[in-house]
Short mmCIF file of C-alpha atoms in Angstrom, two decimals:
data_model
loop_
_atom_site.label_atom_id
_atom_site.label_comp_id
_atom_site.label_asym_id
_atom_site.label_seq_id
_atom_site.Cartn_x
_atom_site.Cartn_y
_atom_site.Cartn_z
CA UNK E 123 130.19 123.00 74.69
CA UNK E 124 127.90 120.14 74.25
CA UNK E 125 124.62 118.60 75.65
CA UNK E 126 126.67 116.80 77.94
CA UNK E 127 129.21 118.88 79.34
CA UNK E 128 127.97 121.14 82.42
CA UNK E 129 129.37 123.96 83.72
CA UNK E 130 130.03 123.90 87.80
CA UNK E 131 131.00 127.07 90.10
CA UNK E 132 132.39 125.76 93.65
CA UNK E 133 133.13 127.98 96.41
CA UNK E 134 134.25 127.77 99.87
CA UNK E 135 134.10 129.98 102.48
CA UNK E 136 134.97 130.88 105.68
CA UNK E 137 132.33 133.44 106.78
CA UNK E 138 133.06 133.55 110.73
CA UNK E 139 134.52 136.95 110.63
CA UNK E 140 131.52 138.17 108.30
CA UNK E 141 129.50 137.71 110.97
CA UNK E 142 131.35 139.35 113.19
CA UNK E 143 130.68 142.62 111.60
CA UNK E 144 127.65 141.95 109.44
CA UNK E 145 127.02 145.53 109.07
CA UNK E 146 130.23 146.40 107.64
CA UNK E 147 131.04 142.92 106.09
CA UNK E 148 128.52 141.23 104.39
CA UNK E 149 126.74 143.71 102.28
CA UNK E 150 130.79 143.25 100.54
CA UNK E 151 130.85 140.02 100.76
CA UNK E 152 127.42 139.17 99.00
CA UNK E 153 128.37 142.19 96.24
CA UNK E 154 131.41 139.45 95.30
CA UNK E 155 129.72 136.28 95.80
CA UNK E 156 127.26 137.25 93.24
CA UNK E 157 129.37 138.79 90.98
CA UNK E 158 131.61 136.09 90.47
CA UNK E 159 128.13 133.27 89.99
CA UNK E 160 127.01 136.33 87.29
CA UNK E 161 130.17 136.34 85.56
CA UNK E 162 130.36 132.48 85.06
CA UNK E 163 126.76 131.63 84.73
CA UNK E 164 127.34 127.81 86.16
CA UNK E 165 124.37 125.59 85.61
CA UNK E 166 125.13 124.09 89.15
CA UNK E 167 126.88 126.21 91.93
CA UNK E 168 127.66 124.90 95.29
CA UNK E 169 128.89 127.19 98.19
CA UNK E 170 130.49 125.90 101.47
CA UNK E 171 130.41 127.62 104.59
CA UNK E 172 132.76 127.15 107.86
CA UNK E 173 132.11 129.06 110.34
CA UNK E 174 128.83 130.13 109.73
CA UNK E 175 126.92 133.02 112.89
CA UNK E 176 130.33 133.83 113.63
CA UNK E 177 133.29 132.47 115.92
CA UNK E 178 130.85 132.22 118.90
CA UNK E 179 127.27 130.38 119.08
CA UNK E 180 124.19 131.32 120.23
CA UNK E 181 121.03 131.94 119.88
CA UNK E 182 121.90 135.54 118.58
CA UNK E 183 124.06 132.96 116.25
CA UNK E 184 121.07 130.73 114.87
CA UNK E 185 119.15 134.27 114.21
CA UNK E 186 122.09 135.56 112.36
CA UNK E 187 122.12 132.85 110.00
CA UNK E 188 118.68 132.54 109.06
CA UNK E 189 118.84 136.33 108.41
CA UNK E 190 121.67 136.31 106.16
CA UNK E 191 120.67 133.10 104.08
CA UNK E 192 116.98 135.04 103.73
CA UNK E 193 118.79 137.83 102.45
CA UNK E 194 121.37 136.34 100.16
CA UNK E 195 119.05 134.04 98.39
CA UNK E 196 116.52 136.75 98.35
CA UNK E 197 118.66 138.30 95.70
CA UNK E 198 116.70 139.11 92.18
CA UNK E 199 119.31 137.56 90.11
CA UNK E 200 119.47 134.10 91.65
CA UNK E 201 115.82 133.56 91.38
CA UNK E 202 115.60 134.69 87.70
CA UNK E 203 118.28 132.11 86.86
CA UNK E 204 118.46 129.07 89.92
CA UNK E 205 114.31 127.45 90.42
CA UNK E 206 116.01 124.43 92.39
CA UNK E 207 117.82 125.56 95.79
CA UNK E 208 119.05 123.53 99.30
CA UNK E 209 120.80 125.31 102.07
CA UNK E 210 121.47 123.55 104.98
CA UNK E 211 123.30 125.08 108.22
CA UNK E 212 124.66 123.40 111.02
CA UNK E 213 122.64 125.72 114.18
CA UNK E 214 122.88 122.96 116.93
CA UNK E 215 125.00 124.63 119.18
CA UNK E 216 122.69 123.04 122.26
CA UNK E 217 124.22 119.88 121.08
CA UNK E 218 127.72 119.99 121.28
CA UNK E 219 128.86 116.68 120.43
CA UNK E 220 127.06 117.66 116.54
CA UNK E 221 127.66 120.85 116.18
CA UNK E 222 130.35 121.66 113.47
CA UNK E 223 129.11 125.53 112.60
CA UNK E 224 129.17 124.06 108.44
CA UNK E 225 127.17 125.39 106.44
CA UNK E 226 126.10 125.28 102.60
CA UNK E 227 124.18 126.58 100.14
CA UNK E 228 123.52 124.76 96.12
CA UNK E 229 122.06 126.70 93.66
CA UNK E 230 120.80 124.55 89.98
CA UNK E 231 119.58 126.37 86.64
CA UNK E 232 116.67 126.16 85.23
CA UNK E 233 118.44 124.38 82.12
CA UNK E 234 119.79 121.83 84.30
CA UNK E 235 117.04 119.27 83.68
CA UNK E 236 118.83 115.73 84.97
CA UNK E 237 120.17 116.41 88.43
CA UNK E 238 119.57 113.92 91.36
CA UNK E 239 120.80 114.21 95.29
CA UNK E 240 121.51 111.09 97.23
CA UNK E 241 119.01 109.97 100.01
CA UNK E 242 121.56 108.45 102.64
CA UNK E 243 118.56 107.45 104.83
CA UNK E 244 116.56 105.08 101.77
CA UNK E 245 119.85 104.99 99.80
CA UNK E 246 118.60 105.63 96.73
CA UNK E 247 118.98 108.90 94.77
CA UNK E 248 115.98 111.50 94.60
CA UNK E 249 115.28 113.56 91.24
CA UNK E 250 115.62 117.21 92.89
CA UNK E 251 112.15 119.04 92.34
CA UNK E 252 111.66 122.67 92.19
CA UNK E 253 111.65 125.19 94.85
CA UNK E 254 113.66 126.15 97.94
CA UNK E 255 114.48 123.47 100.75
CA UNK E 256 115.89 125.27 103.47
CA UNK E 257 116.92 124.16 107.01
CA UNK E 258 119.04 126.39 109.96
CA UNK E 259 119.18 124.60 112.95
CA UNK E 260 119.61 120.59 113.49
CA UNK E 261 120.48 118.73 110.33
CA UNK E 262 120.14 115.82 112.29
CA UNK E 263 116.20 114.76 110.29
CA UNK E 264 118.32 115.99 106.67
CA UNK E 265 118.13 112.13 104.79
CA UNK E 266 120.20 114.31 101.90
CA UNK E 267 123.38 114.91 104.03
CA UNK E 268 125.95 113.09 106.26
CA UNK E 269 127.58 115.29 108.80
CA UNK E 270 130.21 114.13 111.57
CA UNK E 271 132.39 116.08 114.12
CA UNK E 272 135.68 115.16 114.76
CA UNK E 273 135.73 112.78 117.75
CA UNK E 274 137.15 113.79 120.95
CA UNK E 275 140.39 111.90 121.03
CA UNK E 276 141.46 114.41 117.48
CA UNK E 277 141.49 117.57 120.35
CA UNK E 278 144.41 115.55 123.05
CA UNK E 279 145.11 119.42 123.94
CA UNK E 280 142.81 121.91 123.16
CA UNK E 281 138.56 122.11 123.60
CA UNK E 282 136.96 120.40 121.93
CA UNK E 283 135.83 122.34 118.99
CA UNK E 284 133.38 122.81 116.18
CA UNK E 285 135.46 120.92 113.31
CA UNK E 286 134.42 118.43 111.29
CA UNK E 287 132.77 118.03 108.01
CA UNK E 288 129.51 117.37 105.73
CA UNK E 289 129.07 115.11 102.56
CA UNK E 290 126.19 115.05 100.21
CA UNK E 291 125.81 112.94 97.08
CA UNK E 292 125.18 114.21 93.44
CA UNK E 293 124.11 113.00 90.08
CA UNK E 294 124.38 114.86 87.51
CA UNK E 295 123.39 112.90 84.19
CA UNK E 296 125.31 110.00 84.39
CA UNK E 297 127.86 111.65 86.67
CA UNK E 298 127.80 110.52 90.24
CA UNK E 299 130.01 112.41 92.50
CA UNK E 300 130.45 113.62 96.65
CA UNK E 301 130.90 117.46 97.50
CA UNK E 302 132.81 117.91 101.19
CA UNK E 303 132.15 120.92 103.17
CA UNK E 304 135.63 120.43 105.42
CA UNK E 305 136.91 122.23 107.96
CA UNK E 306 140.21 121.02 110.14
CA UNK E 307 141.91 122.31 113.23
CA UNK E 308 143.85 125.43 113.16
CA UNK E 309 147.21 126.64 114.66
CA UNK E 310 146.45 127.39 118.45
CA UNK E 311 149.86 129.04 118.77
CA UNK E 312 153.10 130.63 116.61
CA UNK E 313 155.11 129.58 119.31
CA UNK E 314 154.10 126.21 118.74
CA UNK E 315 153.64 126.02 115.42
CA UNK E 316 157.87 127.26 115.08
CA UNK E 317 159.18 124.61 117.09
CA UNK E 318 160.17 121.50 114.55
CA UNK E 319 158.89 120.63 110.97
CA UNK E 320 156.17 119.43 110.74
CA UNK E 321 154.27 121.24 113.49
CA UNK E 322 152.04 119.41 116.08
CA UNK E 323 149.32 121.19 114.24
CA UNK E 324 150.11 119.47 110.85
CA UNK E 325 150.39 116.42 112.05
CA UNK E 326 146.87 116.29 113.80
CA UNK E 327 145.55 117.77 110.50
CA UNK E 328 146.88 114.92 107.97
CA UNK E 329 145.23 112.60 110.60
CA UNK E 330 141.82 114.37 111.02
CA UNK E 331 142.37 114.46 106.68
CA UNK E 332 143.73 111.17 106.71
CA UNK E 333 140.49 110.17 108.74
CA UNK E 334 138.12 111.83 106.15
CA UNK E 335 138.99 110.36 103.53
CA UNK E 336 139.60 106.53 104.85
CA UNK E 337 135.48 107.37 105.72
CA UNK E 338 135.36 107.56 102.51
CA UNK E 339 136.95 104.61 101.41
CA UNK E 340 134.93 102.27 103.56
CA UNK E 341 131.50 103.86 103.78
CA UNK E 342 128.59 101.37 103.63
CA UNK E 343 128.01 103.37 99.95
CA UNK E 344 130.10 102.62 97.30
CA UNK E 345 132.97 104.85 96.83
CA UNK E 346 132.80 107.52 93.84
CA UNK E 347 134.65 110.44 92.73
CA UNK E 348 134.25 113.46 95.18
CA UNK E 349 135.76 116.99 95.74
CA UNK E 350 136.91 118.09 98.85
CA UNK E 351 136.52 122.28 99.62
CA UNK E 352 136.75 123.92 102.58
CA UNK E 353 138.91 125.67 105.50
CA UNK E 354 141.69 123.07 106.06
CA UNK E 355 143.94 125.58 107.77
CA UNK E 356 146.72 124.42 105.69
CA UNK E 357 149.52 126.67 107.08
CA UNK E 358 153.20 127.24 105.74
CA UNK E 359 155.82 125.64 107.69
CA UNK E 360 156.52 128.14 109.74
CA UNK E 361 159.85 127.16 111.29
CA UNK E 362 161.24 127.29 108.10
CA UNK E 363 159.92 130.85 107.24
CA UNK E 364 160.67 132.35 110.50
CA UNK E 365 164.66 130.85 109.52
CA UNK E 366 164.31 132.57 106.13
CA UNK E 367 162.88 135.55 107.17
CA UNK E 368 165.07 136.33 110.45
CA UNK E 369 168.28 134.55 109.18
CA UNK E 370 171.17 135.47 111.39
CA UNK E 371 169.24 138.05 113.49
CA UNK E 372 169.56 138.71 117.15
CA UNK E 373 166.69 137.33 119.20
CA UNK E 374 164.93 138.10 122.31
CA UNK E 375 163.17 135.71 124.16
CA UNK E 376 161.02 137.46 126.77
CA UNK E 377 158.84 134.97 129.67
CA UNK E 378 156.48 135.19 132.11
CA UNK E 379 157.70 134.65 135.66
CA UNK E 380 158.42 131.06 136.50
CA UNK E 381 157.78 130.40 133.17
CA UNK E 382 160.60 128.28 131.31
CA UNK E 383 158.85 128.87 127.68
CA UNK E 384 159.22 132.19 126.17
CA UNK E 385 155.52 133.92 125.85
CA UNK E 386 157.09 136.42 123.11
CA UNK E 387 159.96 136.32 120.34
CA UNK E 388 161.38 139.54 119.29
CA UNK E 389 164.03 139.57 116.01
CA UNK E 390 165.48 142.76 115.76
CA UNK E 391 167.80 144.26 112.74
CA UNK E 392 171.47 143.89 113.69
CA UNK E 393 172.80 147.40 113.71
CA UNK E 394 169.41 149.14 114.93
CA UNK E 395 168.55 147.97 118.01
CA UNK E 396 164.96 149.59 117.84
CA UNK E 397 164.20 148.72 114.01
CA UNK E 398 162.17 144.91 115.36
CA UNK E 399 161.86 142.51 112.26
CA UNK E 400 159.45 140.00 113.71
CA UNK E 401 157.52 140.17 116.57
CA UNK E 402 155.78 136.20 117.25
CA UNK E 403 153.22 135.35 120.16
CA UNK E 404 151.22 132.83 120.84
CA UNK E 405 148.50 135.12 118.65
CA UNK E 406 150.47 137.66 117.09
CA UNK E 407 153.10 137.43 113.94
CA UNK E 408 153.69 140.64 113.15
CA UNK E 409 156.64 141.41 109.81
CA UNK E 410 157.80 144.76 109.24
CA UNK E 411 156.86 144.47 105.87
CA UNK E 412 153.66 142.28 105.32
CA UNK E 413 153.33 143.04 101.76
CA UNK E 414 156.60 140.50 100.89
CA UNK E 415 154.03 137.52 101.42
CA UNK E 416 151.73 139.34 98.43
CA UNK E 417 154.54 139.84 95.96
CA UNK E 418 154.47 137.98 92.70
CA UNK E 419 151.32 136.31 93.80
CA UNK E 420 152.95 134.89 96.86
CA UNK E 421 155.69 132.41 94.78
CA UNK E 422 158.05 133.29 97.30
CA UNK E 423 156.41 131.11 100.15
CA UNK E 424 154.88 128.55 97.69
CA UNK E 425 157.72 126.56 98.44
CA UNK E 426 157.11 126.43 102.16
CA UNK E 427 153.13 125.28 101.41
CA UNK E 428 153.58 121.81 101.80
CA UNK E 429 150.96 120.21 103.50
CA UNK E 430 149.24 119.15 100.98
CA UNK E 431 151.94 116.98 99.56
CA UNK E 432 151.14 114.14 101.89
CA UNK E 433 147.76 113.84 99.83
CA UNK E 434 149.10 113.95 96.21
CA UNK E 435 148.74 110.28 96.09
CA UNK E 436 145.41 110.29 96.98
CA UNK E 437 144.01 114.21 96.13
CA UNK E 438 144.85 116.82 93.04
CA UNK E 439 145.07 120.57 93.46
CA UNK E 440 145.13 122.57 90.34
CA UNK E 441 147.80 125.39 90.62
CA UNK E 442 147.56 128.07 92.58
CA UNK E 443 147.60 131.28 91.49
CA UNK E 444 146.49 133.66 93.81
CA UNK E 445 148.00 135.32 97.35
CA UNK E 446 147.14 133.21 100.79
CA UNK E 447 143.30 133.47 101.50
CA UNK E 448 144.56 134.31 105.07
CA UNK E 449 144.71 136.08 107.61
CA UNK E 450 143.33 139.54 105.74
CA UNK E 451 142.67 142.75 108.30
CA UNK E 452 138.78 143.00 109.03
CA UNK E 453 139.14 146.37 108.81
CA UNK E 454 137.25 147.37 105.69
CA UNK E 455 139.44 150.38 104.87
CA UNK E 456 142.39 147.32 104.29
CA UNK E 457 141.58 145.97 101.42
CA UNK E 458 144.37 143.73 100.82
CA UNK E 459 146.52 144.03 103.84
CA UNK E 460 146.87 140.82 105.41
CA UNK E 461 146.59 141.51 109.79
CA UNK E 462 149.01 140.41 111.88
CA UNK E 463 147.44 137.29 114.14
CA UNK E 464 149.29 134.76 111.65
CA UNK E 465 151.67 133.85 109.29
CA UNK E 466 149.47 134.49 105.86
CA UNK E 467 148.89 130.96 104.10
CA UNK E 468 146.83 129.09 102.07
CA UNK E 469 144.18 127.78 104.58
CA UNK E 470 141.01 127.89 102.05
CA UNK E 471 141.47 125.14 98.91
CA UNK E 472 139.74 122.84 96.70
CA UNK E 473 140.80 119.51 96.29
CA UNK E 474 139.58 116.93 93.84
CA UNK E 475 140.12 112.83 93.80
CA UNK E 476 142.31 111.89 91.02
CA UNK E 477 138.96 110.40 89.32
CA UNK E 478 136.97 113.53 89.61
CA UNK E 479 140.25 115.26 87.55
CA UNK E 480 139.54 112.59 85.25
CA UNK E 481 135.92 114.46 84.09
CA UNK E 482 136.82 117.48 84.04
CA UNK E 483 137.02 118.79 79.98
CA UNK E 484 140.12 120.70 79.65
CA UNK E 485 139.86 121.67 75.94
CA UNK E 486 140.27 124.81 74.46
CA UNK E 487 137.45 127.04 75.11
CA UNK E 488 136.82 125.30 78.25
CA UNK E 489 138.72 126.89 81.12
CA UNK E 490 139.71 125.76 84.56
CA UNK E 491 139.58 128.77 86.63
CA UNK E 492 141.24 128.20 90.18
CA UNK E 493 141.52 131.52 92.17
CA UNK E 494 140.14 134.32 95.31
CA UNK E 495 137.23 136.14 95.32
CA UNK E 496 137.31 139.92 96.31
CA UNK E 497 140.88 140.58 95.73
CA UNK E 498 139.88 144.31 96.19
CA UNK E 499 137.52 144.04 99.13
CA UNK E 500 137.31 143.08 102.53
CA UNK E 501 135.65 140.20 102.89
CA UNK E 502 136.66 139.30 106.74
CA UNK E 503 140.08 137.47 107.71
CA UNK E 504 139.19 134.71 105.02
CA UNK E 505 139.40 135.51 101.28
CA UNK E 506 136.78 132.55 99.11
CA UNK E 507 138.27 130.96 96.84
CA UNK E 508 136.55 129.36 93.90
CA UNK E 509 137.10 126.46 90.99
CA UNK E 510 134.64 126.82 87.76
CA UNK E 511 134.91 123.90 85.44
CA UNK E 512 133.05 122.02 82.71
CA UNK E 513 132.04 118.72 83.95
CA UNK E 514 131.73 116.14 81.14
CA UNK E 515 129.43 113.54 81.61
CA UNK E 516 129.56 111.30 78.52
CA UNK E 517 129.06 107.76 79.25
CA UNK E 518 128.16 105.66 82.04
CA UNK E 519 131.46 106.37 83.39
CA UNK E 520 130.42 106.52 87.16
CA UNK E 521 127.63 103.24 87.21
CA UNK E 522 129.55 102.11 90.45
CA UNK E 523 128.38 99.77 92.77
CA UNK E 524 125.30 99.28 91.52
CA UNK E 525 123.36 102.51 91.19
CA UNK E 526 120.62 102.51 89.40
CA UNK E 527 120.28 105.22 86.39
CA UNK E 528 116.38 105.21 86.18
#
């Protein structure tokens, strides 16, 4: 590895379940996190939070927070080995129309001597110093970030919620790239989400994507490589699975009075009357056997994961390997069971533009690693998921738009 190739450790996480049940979650949780920054020893490691207090705010919330960041970067062997940290988390919950719940946390070695962050209020980049910046609350007064909700009109049917997502700009070198913290809508109902290909729910979250990235692309900054990690909520196509699963058996539609829509689906096995396949609701999908969507790593349902393949043009994935990061029981004793609110899929990702892919080294003795933390542990309905690389920053190969190198 040469002088100009630096190692990076991304991570994304949806911690709203963590806080939940701090007392029985996140003393787990922060055993993995660590583990997996010890075992690759990044020079620069970035960690996105959705979610973050939990799936309700508050100012029990905004307490939470500042507790757990206190505590995580309190840890012995992040200070021995990271002198430069920022953690910024979206707290705002008093403004609505802000507040997106994001949250995220980058750690830089000691060794890592040329690093810069983007100042979107002076537009210029700003050589990061030593020490701890650290802000809970408003991010509103935070020159080195850009954070949006998603406007009203993206939520024509449901509240409007806390999505939306946060950009910041690094250089690394010579290397100038974007890191998104995303998080897009999820599926409000398995009822819904079974009714045609592609779901209602799909198609709002290409658009809310689709929106993201065109932001991108005409920003008053020039445009420049970026990576994209985050809870996109990327679901399976669940008609189709429901077909596979419950081919040919009987149904039973049960409804509410004066209700026309069924409020529960029942498959049962043909011959046993009281042997029930499948039981869907609006918040329940409950298999008989919910270790078939773990076997062989999941490859049985990769096929159905295709909501990603309207961005291929535009995004790259590097294969996946591992089981869908949700939904896991939150009961600590289940390690690996998934629970039974939703159809398990791969909601937590990492995407990269196609000129990001371009410097990453991929040489022997350089490894891509793409895969879930905690495969062992509960961690909360939402396994992380990571990408370590070697960034190669040979060259002026990112001098766009003018930046200056100084």
């Amino acid at each position: 590895m040469g002088d100009h190739t630096v190692p990076l450790l991304l991570i994304t996480a949806n911690v709203g379940s963590v806080f939940e049940n701090r007392g029985g979650l996140e003393e787990r949780w922060m055993r993995e996190i660590l583990s997996t920054i010890a075992r690759f020893k990044a020079k620069f490691v970035a960690v996105h939070f959705q979610e973050s207090g939990g799936k309700n705010s508050g100012e029990d919330s905004l307490q939470n927070v500042r507790e757990f960041v206190r505590i995580f970067l309190g840890q012995a062997q992040l200070r021995e080995r990271y002198d430069r940290v920022r953690a910024w988390f979206d707290q705002d919950y008093r403004r609505q129309e802000h507040y997106t719940a994001l949250g995220c946390i980058y750690l830089v070695s000691r060794s890592l001597k040329d690093i810069s962050l983007w100042d979107f209020e002076e537009a210029t980049f700003k050589r990061l110093e030593d020490g701890e910046h650290i802000s809970v609350g408003s991010l509103l007064d935070v020159p080195f970030l850009e954070k949006a909700k998603f406007p009203l009109d993206f939520f024509p049917k449901f509240k409007w919620s806390r999505k939306g997502f946060l950009r910041t700009r690094w250089k690394i070198s010579k290397c100038i790239f974007d890191l998104l913290n995303i998080h897009l809508f999820h599926d409000a109902s398995n009822l819904v989400s079974i009714e045609m290909t592609p779901s209602e729910y799909t198609n709002n979250r290409k658009r809310a994507l689709d929106h993201v990235l065109d932001r991108l692309h005409h920003s008053s900054i020039p445009l420049v490589p970026h990576i994209l990690f985050g809870d996109f909520n990327f679901r399976l196509d669940n008609k189709r699975v429901v077909e596979t699963l419950c081919a040919g058996l009987p149904q039973q539609h049960i409804r509410k009075d004066g209700e026309s829509s069924p409020s529960k689906i029942v498959f049962r096995d043909r011959k046993k009357a009281d042997k029930v396949f499948l039981t869907l609701e609006p918040r329940i999908f409950k298999f008989h056997d919910e270790s078939i969507f773990r076997y062989h790593n999941g490859k049985k349902f990769s096929k159905y994961n295709k909501e990603f393949d309207a961005f291929k043009d535009r995004l790259f994935e590097f294969d996946i390997s591992f089981i869908p990061s949700y939904p896991f029981s939150e009961n600590v004793k289940e390690m690996t069971t998934y629970g039974d609110s939703r159809c398990p899929s791969w909601c937590d990702r990492i995407f990269l533009s196609h000129s990001y892919r371009e410097l990453i080294e991929e040489k022997k003795g350089s490894p891509v690693v793409y895969d879930m933390i905690g495969k062992q542990t509960c961690m909360g309905d939402h396994k992380p998921i990571f990408l370590f690389f070697n960034l190669s920053c040979f060259g002026d190969t990112l001098n766009q738009g003018g930046f200056s190198q100084g």
